[in-house]
JSON list of C-alpha atoms in Angstrom, two decimals:
[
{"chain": "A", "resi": 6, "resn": "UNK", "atom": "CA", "xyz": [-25.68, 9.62, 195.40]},
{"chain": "A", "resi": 7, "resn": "UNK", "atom": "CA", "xyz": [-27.61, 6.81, 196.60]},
{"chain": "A", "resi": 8, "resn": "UNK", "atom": "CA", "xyz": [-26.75, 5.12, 199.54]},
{"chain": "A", "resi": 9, "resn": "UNK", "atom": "CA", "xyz": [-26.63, 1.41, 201.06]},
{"chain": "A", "resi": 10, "resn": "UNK", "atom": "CA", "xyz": [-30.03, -0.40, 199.16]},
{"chain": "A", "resi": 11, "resn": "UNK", "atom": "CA", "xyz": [-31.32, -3.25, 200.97]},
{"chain": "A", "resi": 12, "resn": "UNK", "atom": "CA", "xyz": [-34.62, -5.24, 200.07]},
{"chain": "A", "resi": 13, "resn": "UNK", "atom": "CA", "xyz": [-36.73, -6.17, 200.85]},
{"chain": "A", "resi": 14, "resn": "UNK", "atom": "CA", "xyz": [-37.30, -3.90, 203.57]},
{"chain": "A", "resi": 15, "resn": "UNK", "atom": "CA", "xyz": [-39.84, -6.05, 205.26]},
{"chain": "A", "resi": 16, "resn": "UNK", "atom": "CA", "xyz": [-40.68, -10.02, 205.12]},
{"chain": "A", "resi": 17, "resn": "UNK", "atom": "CA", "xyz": [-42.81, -13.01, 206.81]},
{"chain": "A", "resi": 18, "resn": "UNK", "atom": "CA", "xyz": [-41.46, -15.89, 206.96]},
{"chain": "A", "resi": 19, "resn": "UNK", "atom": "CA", "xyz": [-42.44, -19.48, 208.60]},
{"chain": "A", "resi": 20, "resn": "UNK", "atom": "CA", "xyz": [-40.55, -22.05, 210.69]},
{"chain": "A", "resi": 21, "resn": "UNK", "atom": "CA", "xyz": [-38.10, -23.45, 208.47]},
{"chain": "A", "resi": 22, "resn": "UNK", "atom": "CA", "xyz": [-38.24, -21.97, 205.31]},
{"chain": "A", "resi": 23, "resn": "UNK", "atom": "CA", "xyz": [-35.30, -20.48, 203.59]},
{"chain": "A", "resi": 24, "resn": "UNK", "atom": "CA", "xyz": [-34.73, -16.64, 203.00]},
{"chain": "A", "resi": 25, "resn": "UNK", "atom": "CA", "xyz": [-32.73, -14.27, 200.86]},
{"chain": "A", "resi": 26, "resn": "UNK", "atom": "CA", "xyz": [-31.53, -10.83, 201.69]},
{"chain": "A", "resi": 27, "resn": "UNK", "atom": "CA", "xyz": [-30.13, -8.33, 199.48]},
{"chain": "A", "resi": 28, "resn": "UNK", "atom": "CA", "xyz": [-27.64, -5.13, 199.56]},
{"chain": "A", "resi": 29, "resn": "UNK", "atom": "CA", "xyz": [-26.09, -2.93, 196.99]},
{"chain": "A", "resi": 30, "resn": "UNK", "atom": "CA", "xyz": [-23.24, -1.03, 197.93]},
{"chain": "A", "resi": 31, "resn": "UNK", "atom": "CA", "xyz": [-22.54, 2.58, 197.72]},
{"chain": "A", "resi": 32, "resn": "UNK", "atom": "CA", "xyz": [-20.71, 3.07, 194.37]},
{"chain": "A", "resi": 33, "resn": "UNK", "atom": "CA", "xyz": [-17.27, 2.10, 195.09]},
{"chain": "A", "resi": 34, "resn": "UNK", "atom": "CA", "xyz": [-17.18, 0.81, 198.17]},
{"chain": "A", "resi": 35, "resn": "UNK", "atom": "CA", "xyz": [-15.91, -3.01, 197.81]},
{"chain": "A", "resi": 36, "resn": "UNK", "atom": "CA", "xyz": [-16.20, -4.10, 200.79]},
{"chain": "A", "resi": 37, "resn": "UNK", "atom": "CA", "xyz": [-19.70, -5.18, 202.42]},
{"chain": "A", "resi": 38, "resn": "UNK", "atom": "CA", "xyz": [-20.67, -6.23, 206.12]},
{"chain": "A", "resi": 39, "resn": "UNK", "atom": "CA", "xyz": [-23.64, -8.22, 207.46]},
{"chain": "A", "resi": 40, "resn": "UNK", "atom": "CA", "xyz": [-25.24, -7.46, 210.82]},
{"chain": "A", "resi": 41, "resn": "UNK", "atom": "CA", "xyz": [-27.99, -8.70, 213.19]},
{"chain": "A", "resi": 42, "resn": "UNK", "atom": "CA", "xyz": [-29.54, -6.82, 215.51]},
{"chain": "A", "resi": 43, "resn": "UNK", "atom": "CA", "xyz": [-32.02, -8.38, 218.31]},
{"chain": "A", "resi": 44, "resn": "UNK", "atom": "CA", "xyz": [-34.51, -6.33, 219.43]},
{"chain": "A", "resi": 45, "resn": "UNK", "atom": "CA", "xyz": [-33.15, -4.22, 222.73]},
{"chain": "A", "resi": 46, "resn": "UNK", "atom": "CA", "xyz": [-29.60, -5.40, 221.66]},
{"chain": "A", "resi": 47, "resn": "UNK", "atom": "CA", "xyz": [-26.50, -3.77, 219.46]},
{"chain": "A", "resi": 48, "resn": "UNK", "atom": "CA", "xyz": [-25.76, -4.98, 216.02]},
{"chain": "A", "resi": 49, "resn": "UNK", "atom": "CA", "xyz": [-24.22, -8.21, 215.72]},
{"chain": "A", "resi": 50, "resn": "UNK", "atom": "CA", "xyz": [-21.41, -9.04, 213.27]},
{"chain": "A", "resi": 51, "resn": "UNK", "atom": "CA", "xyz": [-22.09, -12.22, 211.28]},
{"chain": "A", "resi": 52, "resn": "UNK", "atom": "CA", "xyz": [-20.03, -11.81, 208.05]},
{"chain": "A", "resi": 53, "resn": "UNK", "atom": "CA", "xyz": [-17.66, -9.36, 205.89]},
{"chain": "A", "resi": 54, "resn": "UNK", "atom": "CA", "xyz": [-16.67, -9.27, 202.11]},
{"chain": "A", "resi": 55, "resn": "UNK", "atom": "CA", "xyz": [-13.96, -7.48, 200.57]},
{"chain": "A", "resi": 56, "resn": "UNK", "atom": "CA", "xyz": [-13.34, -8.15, 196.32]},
{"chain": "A", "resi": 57, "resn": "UNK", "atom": "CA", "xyz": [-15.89, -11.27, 196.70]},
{"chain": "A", "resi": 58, "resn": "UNK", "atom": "CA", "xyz": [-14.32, -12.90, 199.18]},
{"chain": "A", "resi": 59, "resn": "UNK", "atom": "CA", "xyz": [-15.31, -14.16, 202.56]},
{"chain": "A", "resi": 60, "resn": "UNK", "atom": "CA", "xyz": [-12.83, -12.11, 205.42]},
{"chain": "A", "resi": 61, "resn": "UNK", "atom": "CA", "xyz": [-14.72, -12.37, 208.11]},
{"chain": "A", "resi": 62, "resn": "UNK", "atom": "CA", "xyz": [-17.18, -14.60, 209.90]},
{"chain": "A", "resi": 63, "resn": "UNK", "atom": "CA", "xyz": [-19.31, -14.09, 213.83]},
{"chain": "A", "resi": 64, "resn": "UNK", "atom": "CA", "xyz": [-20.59, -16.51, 215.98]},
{"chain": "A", "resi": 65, "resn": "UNK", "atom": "CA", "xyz": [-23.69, -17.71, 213.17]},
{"chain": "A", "resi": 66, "resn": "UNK", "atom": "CA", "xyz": [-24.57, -21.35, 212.89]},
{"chain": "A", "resi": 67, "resn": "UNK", "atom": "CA", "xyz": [-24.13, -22.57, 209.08]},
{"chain": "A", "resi": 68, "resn": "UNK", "atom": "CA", "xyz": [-27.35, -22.13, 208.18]},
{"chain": "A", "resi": 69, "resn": "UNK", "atom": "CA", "xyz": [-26.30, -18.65, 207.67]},
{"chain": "A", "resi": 70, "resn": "UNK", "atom": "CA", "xyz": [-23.89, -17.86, 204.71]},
{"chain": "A", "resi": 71, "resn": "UNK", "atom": "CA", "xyz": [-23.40, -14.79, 202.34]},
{"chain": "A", "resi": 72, "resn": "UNK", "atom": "CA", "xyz": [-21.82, -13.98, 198.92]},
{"chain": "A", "resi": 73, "resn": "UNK", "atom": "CA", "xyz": [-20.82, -11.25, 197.08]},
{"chain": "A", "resi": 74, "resn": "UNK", "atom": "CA", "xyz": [-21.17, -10.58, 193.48]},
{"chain": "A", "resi": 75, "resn": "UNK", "atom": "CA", "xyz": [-18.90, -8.78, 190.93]},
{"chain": "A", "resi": 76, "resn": "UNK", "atom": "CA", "xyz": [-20.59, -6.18, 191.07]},
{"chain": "A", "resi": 77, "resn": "UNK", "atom": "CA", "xyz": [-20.02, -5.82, 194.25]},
{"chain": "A", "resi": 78, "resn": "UNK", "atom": "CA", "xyz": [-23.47, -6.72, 195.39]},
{"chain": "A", "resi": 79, "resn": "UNK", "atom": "CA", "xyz": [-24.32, -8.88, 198.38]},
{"chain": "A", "resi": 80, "resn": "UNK", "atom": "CA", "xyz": [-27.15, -11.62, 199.38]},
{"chain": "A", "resi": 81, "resn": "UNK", "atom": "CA", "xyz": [-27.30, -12.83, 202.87]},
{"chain": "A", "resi": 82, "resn": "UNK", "atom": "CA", "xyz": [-29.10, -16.40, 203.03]},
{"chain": "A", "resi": 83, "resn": "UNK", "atom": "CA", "xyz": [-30.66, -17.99, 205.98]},
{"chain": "A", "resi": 84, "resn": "UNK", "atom": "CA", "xyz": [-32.01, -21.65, 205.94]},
{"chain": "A", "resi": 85, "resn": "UNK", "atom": "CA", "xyz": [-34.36, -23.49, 207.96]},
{"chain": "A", "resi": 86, "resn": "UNK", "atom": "CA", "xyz": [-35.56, -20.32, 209.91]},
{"chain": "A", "resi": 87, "resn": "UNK", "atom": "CA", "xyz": [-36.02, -20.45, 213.70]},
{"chain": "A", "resi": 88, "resn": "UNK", "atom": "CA", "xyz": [-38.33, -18.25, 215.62]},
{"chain": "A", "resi": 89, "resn": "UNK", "atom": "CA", "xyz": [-34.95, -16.62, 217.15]},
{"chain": "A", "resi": 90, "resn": "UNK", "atom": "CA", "xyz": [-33.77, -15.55, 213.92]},
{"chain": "A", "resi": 91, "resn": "UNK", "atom": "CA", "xyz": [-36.37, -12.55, 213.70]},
{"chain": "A", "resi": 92, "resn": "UNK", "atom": "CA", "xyz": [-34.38, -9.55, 213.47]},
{"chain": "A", "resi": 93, "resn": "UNK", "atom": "CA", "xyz": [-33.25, -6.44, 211.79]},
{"chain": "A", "resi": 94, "resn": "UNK", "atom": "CA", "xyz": [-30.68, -7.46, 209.55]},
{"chain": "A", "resi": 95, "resn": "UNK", "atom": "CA", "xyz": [-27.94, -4.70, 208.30]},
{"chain": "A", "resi": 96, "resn": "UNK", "atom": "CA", "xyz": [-25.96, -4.27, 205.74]},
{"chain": "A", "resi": 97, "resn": "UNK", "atom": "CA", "xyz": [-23.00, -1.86, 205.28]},
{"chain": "A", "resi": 98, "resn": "UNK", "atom": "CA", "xyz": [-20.30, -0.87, 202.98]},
{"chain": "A", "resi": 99, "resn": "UNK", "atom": "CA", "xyz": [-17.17, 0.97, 203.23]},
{"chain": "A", "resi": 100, "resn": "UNK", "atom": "CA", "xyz": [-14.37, 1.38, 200.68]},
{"chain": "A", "resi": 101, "resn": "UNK", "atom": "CA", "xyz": [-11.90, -1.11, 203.14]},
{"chain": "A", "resi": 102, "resn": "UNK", "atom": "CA", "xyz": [-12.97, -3.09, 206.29]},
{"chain": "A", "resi": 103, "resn": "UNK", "atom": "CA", "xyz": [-14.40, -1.82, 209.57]},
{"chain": "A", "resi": 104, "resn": "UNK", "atom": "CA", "xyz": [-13.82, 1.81, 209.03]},
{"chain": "A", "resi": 105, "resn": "UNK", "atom": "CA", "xyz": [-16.10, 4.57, 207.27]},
{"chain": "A", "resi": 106, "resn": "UNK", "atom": "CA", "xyz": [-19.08, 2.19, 207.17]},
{"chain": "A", "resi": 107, "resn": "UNK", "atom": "CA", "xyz": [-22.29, 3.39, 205.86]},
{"chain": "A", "resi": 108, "resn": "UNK", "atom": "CA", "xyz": [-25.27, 1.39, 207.06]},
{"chain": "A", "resi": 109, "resn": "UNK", "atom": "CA", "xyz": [-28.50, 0.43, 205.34]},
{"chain": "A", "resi": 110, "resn": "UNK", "atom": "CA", "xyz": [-32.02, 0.99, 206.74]},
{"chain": "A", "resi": 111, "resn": "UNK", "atom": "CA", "xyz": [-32.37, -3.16, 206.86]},
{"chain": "A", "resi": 112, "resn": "UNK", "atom": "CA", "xyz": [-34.62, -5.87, 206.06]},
{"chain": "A", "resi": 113, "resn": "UNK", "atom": "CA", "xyz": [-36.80, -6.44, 209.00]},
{"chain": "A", "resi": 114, "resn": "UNK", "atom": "CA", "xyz": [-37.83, -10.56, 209.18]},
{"chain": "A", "resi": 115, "resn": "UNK", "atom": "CA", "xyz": [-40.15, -11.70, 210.91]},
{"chain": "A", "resi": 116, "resn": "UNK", "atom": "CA", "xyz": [-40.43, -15.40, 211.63]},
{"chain": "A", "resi": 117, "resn": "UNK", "atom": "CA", "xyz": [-43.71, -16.86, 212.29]},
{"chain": "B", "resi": 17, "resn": "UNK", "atom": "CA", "xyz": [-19.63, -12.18, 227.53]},
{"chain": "B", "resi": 18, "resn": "UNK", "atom": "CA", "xyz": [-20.05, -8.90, 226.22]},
{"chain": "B", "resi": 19, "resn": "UNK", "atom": "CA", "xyz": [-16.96, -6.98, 225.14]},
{"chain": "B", "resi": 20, "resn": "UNK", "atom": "CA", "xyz": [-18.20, -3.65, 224.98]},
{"chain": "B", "resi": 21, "resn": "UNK", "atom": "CA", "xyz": [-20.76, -2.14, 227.53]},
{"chain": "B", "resi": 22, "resn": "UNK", "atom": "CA", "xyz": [-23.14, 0.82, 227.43]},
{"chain": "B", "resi": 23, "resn": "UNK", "atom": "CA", "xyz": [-24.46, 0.42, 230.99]},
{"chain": "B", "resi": 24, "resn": "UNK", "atom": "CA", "xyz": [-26.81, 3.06, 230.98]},
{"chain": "B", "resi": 25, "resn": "UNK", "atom": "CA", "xyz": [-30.30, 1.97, 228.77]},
{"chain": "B", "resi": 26, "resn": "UNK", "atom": "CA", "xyz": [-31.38, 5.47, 228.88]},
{"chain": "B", "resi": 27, "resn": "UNK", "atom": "CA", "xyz": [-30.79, 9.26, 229.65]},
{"chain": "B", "resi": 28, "resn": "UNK", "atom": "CA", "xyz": [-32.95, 11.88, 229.61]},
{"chain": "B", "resi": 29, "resn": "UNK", "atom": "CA", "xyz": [-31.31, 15.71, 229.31]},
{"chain": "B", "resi": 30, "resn": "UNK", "atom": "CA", "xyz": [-32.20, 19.20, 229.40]},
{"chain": "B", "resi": 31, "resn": "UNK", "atom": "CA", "xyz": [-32.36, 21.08, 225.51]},
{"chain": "B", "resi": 32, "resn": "UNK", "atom": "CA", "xyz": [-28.90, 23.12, 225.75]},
{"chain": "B", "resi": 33, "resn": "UNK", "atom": "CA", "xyz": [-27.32, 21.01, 228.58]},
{"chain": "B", "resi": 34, "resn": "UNK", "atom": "CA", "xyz": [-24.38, 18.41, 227.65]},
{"chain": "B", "resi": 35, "resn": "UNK", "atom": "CA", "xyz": [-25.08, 15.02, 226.90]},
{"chain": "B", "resi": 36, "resn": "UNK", "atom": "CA", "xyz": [-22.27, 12.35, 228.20]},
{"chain": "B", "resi": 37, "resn": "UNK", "atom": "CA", "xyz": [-22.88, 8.90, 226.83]},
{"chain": "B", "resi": 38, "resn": "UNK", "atom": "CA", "xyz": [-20.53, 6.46, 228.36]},
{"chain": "B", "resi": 39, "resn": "UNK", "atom": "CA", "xyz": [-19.23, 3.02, 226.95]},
{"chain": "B", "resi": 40, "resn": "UNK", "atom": "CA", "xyz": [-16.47, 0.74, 228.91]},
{"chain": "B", "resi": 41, "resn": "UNK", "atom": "CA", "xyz": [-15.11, -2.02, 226.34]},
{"chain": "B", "resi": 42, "resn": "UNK", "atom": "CA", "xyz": [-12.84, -5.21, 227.87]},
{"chain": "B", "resi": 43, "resn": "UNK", "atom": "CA", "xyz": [-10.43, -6.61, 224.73]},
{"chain": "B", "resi": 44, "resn": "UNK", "atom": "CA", "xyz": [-7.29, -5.01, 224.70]},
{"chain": "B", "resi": 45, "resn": "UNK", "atom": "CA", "xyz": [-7.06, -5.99, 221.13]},
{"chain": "B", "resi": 46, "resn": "UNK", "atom": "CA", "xyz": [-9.62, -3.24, 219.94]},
{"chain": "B", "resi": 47, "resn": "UNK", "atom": "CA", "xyz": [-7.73, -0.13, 218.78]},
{"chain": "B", "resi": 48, "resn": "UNK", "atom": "CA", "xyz": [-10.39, 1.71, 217.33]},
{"chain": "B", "resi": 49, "resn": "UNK", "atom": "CA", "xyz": [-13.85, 3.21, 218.43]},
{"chain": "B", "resi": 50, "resn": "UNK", "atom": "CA", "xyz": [-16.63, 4.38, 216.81]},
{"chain": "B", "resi": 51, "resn": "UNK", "atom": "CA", "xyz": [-20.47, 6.17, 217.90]},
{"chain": "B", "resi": 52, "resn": "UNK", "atom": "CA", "xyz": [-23.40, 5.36, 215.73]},
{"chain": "B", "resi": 53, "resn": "UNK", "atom": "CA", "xyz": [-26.53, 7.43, 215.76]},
{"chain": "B", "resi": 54, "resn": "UNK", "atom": "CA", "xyz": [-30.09, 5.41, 215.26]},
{"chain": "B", "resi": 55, "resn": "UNK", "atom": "CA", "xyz": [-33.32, 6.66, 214.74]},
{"chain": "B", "resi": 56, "resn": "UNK", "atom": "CA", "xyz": [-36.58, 4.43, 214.36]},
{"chain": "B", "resi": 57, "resn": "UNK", "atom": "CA", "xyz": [-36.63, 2.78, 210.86]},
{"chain": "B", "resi": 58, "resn": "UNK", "atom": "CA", "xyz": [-33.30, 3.44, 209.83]},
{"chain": "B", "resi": 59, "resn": "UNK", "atom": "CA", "xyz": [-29.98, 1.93, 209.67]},
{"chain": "B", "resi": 60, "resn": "UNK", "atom": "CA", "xyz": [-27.13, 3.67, 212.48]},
{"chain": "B", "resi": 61, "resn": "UNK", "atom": "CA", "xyz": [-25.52, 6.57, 211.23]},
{"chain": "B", "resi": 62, "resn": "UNK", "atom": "CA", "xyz": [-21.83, 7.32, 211.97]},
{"chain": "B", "resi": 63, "resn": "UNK", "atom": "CA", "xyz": [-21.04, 9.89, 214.27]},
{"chain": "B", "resi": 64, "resn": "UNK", "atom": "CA", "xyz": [-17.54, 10.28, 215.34]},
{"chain": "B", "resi": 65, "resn": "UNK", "atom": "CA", "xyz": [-14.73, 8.02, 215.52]},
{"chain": "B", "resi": 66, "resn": "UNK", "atom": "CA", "xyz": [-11.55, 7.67, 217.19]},
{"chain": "B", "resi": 67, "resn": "UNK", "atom": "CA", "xyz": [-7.95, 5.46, 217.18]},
{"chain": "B", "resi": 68, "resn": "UNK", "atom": "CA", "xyz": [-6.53, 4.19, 220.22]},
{"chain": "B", "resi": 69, "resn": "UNK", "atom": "CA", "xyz": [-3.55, 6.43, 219.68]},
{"chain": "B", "resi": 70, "resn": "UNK", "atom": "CA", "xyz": [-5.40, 9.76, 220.31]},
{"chain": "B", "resi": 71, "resn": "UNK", "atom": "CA", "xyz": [-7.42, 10.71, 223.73]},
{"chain": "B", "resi": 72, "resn": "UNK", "atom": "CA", "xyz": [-9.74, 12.81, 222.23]},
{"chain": "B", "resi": 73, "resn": "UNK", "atom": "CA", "xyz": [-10.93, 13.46, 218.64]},
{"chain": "B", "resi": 74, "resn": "UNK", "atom": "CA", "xyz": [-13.47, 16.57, 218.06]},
{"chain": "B", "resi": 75, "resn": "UNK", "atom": "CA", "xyz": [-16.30, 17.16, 215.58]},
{"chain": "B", "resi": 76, "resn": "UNK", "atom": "CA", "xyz": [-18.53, 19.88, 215.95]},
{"chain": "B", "resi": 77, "resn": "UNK", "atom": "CA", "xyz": [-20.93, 19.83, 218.73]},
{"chain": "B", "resi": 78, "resn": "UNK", "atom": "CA", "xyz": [-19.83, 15.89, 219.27]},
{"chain": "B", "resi": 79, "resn": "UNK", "atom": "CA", "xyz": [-16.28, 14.99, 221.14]},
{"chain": "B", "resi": 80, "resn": "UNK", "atom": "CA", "xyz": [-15.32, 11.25, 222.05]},
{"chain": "B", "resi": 81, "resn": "UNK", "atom": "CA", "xyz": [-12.95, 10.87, 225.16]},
{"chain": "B", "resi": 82, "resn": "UNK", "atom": "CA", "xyz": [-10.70, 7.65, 225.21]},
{"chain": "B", "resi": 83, "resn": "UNK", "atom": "CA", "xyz": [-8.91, 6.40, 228.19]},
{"chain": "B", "resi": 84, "resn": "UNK", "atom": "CA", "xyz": [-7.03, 3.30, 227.35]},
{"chain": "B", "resi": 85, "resn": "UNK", "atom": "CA", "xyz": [-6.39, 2.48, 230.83]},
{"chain": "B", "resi": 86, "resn": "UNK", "atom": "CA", "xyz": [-9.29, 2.49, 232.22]},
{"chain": "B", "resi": 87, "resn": "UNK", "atom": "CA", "xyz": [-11.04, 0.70, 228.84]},
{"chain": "B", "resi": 88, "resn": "UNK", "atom": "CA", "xyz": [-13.15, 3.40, 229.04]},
{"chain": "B", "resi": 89, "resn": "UNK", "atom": "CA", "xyz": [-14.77, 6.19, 225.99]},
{"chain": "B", "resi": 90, "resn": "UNK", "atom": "CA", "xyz": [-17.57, 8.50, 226.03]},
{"chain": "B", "resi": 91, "resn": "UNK", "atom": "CA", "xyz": [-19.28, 11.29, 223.84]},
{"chain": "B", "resi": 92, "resn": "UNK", "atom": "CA", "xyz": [-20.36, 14.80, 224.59]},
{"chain": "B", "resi": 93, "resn": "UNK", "atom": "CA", "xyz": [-22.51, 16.41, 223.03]},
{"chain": "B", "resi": 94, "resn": "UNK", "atom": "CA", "xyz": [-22.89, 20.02, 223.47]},
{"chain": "B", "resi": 95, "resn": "UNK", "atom": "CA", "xyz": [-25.36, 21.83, 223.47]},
{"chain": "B", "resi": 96, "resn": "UNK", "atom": "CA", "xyz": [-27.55, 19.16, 222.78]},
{"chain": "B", "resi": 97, "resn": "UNK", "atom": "CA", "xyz": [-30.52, 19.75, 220.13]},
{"chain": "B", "resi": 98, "resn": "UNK", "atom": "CA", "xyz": [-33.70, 17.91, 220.05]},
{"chain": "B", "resi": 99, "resn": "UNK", "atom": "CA", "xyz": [-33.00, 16.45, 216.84]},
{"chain": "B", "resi": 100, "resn": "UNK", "atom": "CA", "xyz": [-30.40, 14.62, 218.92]},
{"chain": "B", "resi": 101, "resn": "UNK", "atom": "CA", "xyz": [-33.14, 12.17, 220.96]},
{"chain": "B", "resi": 102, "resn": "UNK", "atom": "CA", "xyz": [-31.79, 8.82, 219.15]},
{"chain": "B", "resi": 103, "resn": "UNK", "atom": "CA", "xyz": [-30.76, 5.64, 220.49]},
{"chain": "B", "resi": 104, "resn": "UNK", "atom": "CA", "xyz": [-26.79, 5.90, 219.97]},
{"chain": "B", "resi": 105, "resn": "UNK", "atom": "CA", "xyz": [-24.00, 2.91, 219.96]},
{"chain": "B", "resi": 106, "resn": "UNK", "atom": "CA", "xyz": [-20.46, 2.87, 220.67]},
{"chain": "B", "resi": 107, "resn": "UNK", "atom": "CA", "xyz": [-18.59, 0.15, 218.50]},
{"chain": "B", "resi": 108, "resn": "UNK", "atom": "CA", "xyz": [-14.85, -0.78, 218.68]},
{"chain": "B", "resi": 109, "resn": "UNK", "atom": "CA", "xyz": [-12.69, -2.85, 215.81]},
{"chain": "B", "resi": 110, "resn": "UNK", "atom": "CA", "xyz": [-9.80, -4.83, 216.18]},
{"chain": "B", "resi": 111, "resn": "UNK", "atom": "CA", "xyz": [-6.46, -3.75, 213.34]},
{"chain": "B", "resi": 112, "resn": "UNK", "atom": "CA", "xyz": [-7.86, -5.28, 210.41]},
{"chain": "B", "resi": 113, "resn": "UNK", "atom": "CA", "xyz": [-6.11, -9.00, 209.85]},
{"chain": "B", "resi": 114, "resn": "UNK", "atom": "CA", "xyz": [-6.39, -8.09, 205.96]},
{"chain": "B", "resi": 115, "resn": "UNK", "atom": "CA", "xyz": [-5.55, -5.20, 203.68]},
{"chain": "B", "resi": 116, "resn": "UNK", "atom": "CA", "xyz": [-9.50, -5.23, 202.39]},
{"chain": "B", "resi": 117, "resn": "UNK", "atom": "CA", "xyz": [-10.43, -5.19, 206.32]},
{"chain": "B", "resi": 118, "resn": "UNK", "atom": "CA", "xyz": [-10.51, -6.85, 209.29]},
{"chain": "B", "resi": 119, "resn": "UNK", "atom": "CA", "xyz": [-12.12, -10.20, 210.03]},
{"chain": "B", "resi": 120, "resn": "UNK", "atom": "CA", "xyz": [-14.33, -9.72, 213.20]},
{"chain": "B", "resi": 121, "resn": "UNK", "atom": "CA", "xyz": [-16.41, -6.57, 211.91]},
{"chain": "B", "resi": 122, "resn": "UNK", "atom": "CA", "xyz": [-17.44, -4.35, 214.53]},
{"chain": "B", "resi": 123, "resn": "UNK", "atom": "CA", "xyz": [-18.83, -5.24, 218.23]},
{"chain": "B", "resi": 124, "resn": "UNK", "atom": "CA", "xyz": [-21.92, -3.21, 218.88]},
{"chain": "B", "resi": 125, "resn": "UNK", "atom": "CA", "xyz": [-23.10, -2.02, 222.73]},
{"chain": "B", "resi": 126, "resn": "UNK", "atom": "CA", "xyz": [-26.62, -2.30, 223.43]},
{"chain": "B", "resi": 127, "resn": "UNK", "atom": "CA", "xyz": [-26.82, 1.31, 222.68]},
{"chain": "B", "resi": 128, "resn": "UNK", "atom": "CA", "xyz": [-28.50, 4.08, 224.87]},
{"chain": "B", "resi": 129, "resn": "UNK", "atom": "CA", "xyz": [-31.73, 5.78, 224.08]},
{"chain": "B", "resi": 130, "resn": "UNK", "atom": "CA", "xyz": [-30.67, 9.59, 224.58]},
{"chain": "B", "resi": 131, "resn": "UNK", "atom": "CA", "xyz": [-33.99, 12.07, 225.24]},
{"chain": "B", "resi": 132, "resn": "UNK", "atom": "CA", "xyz": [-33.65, 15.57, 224.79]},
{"chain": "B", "resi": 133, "resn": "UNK", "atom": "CA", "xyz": [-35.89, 17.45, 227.17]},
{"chain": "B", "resi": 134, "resn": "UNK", "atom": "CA", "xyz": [-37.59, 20.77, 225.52]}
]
């Protein structure tokens, strides 16, 4: 069975510019989480979505925001990148909510 | 202010000795607790979890210890392998505010970078 998919698993980016981060789901699993994690630091929460809709939001300025498809599918987008944006970003699934989440390996961005 | 602390960075221990991994959390609202297992390159894997209604939950070589009064959980792992060197994360959730989950995700620790000694 395949797991959490994210891609691109790595990406430059400059000052600025606008990126787009994807996830697919393990089959069946409708509900799909967003994470950051710093380098030296835990992942941080910064959105969840269960049946397409937004149920939960971290401390992320607006320039951060998130969908989720029919399919189940997710895209994380991030505008006018900052150097403090680099990060390991993580996406997981789980049938409902916070429990029996399965992680992706991430997208690691790197903002130059 | 950080809501769930892993105060030790690192720990080095013996092949066959037990491992004790120690996290100390400060929102009474969180009722449940989880460990996550990283390696290098890869997203964290979930270990063991536990609900703030049991003091102890068992799984294999791995056991996670709560004390509600004290805030305070750790894992043991025994005997530890060398496959176990990992950096590893304890996590807590509040009750979900939904039916499809609950609205503040997980809060991570800053994790601890467990190395098994041959």
């Amino acid at each position: 069975d395949a797991g959490v998919t994210q891609s691109p698993t790595h990406l430059i980016k400059t000052r600025g510019q606008h990126v787009t981060l994807r996830c697919s789901p393990i089959s069946g699993h409708k509900s799909v989480s967003w994470y950051q994690q710093v380098l030296g630091q835990g992942p941080q929460f910064i959105f969840q979505y269960y049946e397409k809709e937004e149920r939960g939001r971290g401390n992320f300025p607006d320039r951060f925001s998130a969908r989720q498809f029919p399919n189940y599918s997710s895209e994380l987008n991030v505008n006018a990148l900052l150097l403090g944006d680099s990060a390991l970003y993580l996406c997981a699934s789980s049938f409902q909510g916070n429990y029996g989440y399965t992680f992706g390996s991430g997208t690691r961005l790197t903002v130059v | 202010d950080q809501q769930v602390k892993q105060n030790s960075p690192s720990l080095s221990v013996q092949e066959g000795r037990i491992s004790i991994l120690n996290c100390d959390y400060t929102n009474s609202m969180f009722d449940y607790f989880l460990w996550y297992k990283k390696y290098p390159a890869e997203g964290p894997t979930f270990l063991i979890s536990i609900s703030s209604i049991k003091d102890k939950n068992e799984d294999g070589r791995f056991t996670v210890f709560l004390n509600k009064s004290a805030k305070h959980l750790s894992l043991h792992i025994v005997p530890s392998q060398p496959g176990d060197s990992a950096v590893y994360f304890c996590a807590a959730s509040p009750p979900p505010m939904y039916s499809g989950g609950g609205a503040d995700g997980l809060t991570f620790g800053k994790g601890t970078h467990l190395i098994i000694q041959p």
